[in-house]
Short mmCIF file of C-alpha atoms and ligand atoms in Angstrom, two decimals:
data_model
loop_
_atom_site.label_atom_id
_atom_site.label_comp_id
_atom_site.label_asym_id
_atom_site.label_seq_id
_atom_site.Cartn_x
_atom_site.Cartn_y
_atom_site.Cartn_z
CA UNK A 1 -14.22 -20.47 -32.11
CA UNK A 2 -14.11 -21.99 -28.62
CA UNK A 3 -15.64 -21.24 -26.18
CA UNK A 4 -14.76 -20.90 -21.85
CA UNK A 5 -16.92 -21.96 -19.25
CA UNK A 6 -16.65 -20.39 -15.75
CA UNK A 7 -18.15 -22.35 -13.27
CA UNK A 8 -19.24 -20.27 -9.92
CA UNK A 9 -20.47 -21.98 -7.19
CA UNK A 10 -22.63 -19.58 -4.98
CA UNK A 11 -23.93 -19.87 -1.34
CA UNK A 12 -25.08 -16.18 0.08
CA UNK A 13 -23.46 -14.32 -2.05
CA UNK A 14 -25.52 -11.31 -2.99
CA UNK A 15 -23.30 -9.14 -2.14
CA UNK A 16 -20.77 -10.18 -4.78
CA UNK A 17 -22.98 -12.25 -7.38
CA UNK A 18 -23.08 -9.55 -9.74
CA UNK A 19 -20.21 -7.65 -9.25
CA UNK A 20 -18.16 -10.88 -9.80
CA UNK A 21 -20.56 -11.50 -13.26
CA UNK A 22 -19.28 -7.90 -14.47
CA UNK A 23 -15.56 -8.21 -13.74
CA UNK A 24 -15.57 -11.59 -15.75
CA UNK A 25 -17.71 -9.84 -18.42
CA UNK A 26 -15.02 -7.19 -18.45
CA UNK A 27 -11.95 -9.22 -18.15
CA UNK A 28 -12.88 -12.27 -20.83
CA UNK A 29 -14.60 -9.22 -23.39
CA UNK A 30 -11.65 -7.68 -23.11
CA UNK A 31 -9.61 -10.61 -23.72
CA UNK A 32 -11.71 -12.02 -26.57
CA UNK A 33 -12.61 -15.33 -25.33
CA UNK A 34 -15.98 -16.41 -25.43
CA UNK A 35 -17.43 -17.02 -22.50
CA UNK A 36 -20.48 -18.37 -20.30
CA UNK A 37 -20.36 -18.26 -16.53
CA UNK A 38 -21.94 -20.91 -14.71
CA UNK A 39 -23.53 -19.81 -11.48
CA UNK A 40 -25.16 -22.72 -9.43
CA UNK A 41 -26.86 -21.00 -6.37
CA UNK A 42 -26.44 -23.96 -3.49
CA UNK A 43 -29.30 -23.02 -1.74
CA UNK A 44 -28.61 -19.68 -0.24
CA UNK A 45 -30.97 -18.00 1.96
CA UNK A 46 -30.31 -14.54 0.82
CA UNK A 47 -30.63 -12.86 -2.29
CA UNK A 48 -28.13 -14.59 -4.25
CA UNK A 49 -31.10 -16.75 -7.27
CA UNK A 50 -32.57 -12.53 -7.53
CA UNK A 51 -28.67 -11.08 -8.08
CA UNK A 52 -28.10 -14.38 -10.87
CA UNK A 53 -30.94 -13.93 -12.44
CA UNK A 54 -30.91 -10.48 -12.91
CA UNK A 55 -27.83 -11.11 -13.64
CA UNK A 56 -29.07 -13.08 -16.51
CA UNK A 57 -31.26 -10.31 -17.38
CA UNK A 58 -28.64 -8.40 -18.54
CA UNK A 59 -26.18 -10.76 -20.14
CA UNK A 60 -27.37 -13.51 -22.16
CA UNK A 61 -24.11 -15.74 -21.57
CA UNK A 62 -24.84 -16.49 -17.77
CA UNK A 63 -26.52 -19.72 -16.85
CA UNK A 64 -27.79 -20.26 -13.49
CA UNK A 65 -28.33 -23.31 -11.65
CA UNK A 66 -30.47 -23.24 -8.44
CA UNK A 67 -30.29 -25.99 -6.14
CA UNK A 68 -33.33 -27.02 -4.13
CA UNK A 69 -31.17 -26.40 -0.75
CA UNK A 70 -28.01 -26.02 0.11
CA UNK A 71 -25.70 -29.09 -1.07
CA UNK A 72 -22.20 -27.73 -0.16
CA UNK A 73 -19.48 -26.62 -2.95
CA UNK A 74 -18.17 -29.59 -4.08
CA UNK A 75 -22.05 -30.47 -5.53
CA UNK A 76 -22.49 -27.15 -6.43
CA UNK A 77 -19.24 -27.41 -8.61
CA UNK A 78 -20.14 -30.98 -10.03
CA UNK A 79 -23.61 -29.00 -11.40
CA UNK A 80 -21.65 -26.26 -12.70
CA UNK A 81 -19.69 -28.80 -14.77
CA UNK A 82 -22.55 -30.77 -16.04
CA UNK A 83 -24.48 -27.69 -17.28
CA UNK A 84 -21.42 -26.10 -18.75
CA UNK A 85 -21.13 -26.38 -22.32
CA UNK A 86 -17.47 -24.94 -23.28
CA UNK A 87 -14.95 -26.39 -24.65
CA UNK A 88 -12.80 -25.51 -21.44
CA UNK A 89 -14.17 -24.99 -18.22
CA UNK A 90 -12.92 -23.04 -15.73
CA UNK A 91 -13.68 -23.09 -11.49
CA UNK A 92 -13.65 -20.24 -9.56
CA UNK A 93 -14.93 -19.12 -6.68
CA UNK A 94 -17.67 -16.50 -6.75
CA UNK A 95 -16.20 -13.87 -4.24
CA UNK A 96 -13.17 -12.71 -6.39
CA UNK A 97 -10.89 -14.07 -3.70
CA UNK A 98 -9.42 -15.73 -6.84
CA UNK A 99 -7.82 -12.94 -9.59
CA UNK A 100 -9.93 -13.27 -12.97
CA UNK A 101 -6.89 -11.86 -14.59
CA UNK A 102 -5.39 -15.36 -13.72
CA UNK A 103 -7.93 -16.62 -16.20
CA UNK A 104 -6.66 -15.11 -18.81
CA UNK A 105 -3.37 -17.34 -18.20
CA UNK A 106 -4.76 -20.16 -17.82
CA UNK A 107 -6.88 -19.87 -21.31
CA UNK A 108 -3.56 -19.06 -23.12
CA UNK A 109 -2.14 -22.11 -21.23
CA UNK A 110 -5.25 -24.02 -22.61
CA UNK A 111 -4.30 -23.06 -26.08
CA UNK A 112 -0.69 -24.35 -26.20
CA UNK A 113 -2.34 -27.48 -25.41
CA UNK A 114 -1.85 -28.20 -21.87
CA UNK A 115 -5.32 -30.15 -20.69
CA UNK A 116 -5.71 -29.14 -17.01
CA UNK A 117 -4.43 -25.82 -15.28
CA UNK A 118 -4.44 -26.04 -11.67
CA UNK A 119 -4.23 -22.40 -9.63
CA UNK A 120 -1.71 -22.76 -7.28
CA UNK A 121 -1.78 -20.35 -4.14
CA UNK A 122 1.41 -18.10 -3.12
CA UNK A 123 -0.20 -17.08 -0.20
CA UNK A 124 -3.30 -17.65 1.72
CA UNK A 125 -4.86 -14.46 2.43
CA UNK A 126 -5.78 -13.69 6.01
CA UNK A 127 -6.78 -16.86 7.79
CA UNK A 128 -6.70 -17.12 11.96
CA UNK A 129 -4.30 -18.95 13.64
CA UNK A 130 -6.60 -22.10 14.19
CA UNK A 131 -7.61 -22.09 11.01
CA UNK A 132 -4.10 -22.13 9.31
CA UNK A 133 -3.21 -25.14 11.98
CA UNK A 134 -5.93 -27.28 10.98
CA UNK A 135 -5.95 -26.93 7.09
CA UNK A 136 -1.74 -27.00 7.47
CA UNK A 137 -2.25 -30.81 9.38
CA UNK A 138 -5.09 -32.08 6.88
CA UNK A 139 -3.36 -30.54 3.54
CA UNK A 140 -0.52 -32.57 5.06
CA UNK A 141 -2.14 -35.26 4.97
CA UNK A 142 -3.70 -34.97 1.38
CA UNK A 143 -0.49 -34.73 0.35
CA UNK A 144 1.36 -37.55 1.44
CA UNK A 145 -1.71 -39.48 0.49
CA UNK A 146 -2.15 -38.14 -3.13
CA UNK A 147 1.52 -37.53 -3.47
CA UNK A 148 0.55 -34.30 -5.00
CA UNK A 149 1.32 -30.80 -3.04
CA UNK A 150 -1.95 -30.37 -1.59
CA UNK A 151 -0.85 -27.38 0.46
CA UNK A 152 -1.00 -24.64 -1.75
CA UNK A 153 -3.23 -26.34 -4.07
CA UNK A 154 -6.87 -24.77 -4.52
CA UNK A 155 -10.18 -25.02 -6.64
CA UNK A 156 -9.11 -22.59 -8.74
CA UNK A 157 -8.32 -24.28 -12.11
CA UNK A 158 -9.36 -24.37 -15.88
CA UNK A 159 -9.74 -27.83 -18.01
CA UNK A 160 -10.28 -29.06 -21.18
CA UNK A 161 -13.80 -30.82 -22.07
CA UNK A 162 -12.04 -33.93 -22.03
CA UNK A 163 -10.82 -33.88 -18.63
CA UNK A 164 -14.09 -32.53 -17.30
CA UNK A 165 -16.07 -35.36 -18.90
CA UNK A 166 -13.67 -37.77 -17.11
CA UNK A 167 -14.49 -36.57 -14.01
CA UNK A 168 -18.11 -36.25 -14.99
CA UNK A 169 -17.80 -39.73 -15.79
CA UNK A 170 -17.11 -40.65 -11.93
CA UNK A 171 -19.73 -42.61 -9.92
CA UNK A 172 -19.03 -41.55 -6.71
CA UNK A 173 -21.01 -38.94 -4.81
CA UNK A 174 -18.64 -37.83 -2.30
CA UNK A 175 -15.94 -36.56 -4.26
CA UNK A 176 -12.68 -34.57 -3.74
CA UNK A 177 -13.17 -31.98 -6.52
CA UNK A 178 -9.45 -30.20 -5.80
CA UNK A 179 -7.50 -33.69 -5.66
CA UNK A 180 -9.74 -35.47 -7.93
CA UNK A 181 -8.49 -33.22 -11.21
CA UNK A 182 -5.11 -34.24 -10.52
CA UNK A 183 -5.94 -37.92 -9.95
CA UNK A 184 -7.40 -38.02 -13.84
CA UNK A 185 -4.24 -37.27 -15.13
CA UNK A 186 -3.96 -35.61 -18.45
CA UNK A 187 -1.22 -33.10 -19.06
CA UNK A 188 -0.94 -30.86 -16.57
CA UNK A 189 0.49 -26.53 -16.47
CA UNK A 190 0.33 -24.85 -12.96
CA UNK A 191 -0.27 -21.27 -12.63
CA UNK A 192 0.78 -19.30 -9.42
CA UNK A 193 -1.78 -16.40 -8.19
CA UNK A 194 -2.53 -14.91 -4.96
CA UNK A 195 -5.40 -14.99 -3.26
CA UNK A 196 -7.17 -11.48 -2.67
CA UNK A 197 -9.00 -11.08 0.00
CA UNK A 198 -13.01 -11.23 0.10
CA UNK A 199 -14.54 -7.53 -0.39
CA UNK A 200 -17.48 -8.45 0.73
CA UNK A 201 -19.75 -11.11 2.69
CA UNK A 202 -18.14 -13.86 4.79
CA UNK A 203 -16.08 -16.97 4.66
CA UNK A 204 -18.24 -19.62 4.45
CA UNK A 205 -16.49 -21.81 6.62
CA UNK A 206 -16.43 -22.47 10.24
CA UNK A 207 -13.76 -24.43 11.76
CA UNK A 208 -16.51 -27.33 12.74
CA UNK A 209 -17.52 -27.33 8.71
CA UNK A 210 -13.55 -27.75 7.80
CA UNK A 211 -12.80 -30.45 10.34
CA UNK A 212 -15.65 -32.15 8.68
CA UNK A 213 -14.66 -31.13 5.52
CA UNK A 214 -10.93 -32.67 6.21
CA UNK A 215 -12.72 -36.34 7.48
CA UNK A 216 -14.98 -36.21 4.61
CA UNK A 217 -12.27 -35.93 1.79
CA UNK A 218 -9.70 -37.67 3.84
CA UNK A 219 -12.42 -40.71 3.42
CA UNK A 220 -13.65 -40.39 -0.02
CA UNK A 221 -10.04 -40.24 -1.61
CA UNK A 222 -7.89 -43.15 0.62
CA UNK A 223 -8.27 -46.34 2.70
CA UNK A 224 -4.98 -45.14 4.60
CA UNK A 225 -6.88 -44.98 7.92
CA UNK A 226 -8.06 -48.31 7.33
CA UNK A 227 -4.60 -49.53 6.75
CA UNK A 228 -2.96 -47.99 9.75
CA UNK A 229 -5.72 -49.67 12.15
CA UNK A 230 -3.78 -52.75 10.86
CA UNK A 231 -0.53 -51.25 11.69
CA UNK A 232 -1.58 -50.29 14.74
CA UNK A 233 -2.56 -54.08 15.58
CA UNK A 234 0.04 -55.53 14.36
CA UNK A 235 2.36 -53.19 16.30
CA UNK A 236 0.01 -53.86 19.49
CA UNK A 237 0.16 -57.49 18.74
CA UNK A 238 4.42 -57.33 18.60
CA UNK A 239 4.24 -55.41 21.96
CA UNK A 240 2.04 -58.40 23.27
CA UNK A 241 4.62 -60.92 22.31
CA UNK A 242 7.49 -59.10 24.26
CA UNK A 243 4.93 -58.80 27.10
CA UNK A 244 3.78 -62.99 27.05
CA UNK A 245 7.10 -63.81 26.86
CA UNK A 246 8.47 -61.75 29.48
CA UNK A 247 5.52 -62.74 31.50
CA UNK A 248 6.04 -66.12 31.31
CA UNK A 249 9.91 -66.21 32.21
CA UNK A 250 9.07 -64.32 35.26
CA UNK A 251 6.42 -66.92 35.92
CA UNK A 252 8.65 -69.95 35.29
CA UNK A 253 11.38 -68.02 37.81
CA UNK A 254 8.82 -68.20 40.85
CA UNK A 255 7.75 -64.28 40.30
CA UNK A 256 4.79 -62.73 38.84
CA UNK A 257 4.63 -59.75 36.89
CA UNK A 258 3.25 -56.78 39.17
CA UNK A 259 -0.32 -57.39 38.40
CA UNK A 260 -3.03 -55.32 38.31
CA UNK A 261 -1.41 -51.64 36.92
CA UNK A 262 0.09 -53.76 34.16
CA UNK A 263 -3.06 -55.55 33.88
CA UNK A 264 -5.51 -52.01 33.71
CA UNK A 265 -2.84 -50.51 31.17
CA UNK A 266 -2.58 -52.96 29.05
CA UNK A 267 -6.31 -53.22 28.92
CA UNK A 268 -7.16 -49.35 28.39
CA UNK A 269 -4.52 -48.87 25.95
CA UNK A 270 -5.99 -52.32 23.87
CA UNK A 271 -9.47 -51.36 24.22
CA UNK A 272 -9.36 -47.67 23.14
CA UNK A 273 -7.41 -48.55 20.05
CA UNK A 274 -10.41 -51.11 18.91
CA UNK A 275 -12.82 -48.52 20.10
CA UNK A 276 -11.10 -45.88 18.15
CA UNK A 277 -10.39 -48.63 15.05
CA UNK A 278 -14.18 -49.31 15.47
CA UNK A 279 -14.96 -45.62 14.50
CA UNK A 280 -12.76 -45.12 11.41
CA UNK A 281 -14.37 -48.74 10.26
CA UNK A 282 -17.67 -47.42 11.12
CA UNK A 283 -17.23 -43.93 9.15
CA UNK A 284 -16.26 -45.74 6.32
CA UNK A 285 -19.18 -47.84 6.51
CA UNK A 286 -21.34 -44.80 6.66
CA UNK A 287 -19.65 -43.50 3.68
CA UNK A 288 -20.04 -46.67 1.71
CA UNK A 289 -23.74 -46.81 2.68
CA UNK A 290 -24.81 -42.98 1.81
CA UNK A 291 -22.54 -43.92 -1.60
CA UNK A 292 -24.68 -47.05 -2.00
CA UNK A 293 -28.22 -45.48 -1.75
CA UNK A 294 -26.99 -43.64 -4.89
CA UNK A 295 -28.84 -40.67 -3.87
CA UNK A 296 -28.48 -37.54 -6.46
CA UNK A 297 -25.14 -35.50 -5.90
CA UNK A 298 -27.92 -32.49 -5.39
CA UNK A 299 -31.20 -31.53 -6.58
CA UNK A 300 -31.56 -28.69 -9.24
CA UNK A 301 -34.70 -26.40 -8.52
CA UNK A 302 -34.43 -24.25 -11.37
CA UNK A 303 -32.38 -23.11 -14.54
CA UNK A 304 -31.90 -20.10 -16.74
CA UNK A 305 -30.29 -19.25 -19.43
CA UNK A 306 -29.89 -15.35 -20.13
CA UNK A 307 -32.93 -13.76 -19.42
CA UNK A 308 -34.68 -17.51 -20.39
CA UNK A 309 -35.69 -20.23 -18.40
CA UNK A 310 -34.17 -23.85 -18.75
CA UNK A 311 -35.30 -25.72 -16.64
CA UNK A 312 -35.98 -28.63 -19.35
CA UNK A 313 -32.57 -29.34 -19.58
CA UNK A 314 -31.81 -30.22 -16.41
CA UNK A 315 -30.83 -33.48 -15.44
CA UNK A 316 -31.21 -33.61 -12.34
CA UNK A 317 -27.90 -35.67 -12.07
N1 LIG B 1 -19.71 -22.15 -1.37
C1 LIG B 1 -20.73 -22.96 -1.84
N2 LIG B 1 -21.41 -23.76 -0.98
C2 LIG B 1 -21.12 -23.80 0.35
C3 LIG B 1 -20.05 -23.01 0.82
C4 LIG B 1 -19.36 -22.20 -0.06
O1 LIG B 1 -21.03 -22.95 -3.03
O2 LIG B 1 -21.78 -24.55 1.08
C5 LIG B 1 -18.96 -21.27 -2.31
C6 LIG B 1 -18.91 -19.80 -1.91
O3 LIG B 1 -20.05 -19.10 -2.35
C7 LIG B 1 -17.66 -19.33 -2.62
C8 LIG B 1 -16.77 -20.56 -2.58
O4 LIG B 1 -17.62 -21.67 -2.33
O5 LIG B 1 -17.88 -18.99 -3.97
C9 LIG B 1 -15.71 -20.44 -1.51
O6 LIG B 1 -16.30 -20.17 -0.27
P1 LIG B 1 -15.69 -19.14 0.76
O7 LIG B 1 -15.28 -17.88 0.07
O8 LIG B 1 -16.66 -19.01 1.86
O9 LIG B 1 -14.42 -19.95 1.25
P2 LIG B 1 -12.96 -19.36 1.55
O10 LIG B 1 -12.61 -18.47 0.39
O11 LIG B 1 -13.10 -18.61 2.81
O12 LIG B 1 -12.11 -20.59 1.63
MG1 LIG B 2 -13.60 -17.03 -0.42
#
């Protein structure tokens, strides 16, 4: 019989931790499937490890994962699907926000033979203004850039061994977990759900962490700001032409272009694009460098399995 994986990343989350472990006990029981849920605690400072393992304690189909500190989710949900062991894993987050009933959907989904599932969000829940602004401009982006509808896409999603293994398979340590399961390929369902809103604890995000969140991806999946810095000079460098040209016309007819407010705007306008061209280039180069030390995605501190611990079988990948 096969077997689902749920894979629950976790930072300061003792207030839902177990309640979240009983609901999916309830719901998959209840629906037959076999299950494990995959916690990976990314270095919270509160309670969360004592809830999991507890947790454990009383249902032997839980595996936690503890990271040595906090490695933020997309690490915490690349160690949830190396230690999982289904034959279909599933990724959800660990404050309910995202309806376990859905699962249910998405196994049956699974069955018919469809290879990934991706959760696809009818509404947003309650976000501030600010908030909705900024994710709006960089989903925006994503999309045009991964030419998938990144707007209402979310982590939320179920997939077969085989696709989970492909993405296991990538080198890269700064990875796009959301746009990278589409980028694999493989055949493909989409399931609509809503997403409830958190009963307890806090969002984990500032607007600070998703700005940096947006540059991060924005870099690890596409080169486009690279190429528009050449767009951007080749545009500049077309202005320029009309400019010398002009310039020299007025020369050769005895006058000379008014000088110096020409002069300072052509020069601010030239140097902030290189300086602004120099930080994109530079970022990049930062990213290739921290991918280049090949540094672990994140450090695992401790395992168990049930009520045991497993530490041996980490891999510390
Ligand atoms: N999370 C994580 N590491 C982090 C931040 C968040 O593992 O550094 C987990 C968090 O515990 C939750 C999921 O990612 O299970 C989504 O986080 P949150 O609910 O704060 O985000 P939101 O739902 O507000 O987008
Ligand atoms: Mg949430």
């Amino acid at each position: 019989m096969s077997r689902l994986s749920v894979v629950l990343p976790a930072y300061n989350e003792e207030l839902m931790a177990a309640k979240t472990c009983r609901v999916l006990k309830e719901v998959l029981d209840g629906a037959g499937i076999a299950y494990e849920l995959v916690l990976v605690d990314d270095g919270s400072k509160d309670n969360t490890w004592n809830e999991i393992v507890k947790a454990g304690k009383r249902d032997p189909n839980i595996l936690g994962v503890h990271f040595s500190r906090n490695f933020g989710k997309e690490a915490a949900v690349f160690a949830g699907l190396a230690q999982s062991t289904g034959d279909v894993v599933a990724v959800m987050d660990c404050d309910l926000q995202h309806p376990p009933e859905t699962l249910i959907e998405m196994y049956h989904l699974w069955e018919e033979g469809y290879e990934i599932i991706e959760g696809v969000k009818t509404s947003r829940g309650k976000e501030s203004a600010l908030h909705k602004k900024s994710a709006d401009f960089f989903y925006g982006i994503m999309s045009k850039v991964t030419k998938v509808d990144m707007q209402n896409a979310s982590d939320f999603k179920m997939m077969d061994r085989k696709a989970v293994n492909s993405i296991l398979s990538m080198p890269e340590r700064n990875m796009f977990f959301r746009a990278t399961s589409s980028w694999v390929g493989y055949k493909t369902a989409y399931v609509n759900f809503e997403v409830r809103e958190r009963e307890a604890g806090e969002s984990k995000w500032s607007t600070w962490s998703l700005i940096k969140y947006a540059f991060t991806n924005i870099v690890a999946f596409t080169t486009m700001p690279l190429q528009i810095i050449t767009v951007v000079g080749s545009v500049c460098f077309l202005c320029s032409l009309v400019l010398i040209i002009y310039s020299l016309v007025q020369y050769f007819r005895g006058f000379a272009v008014a000088g110096y407010t020409t002069t300072l705007i052509v020069l601010l306008l030239i140097g902030s694009a290189i300086m602004v061209s120099l930080g994109i280039i530079g970022y990049y180069i930062s990213k290739i460098y921290e991918e280049v030390k090949r540094r672990p995605r994140y450090i695992v501190s401790k395992i168990i399995r049930g009520s045991e611990d497993a530490y041996d079988q980490a891999n510390h990948d």
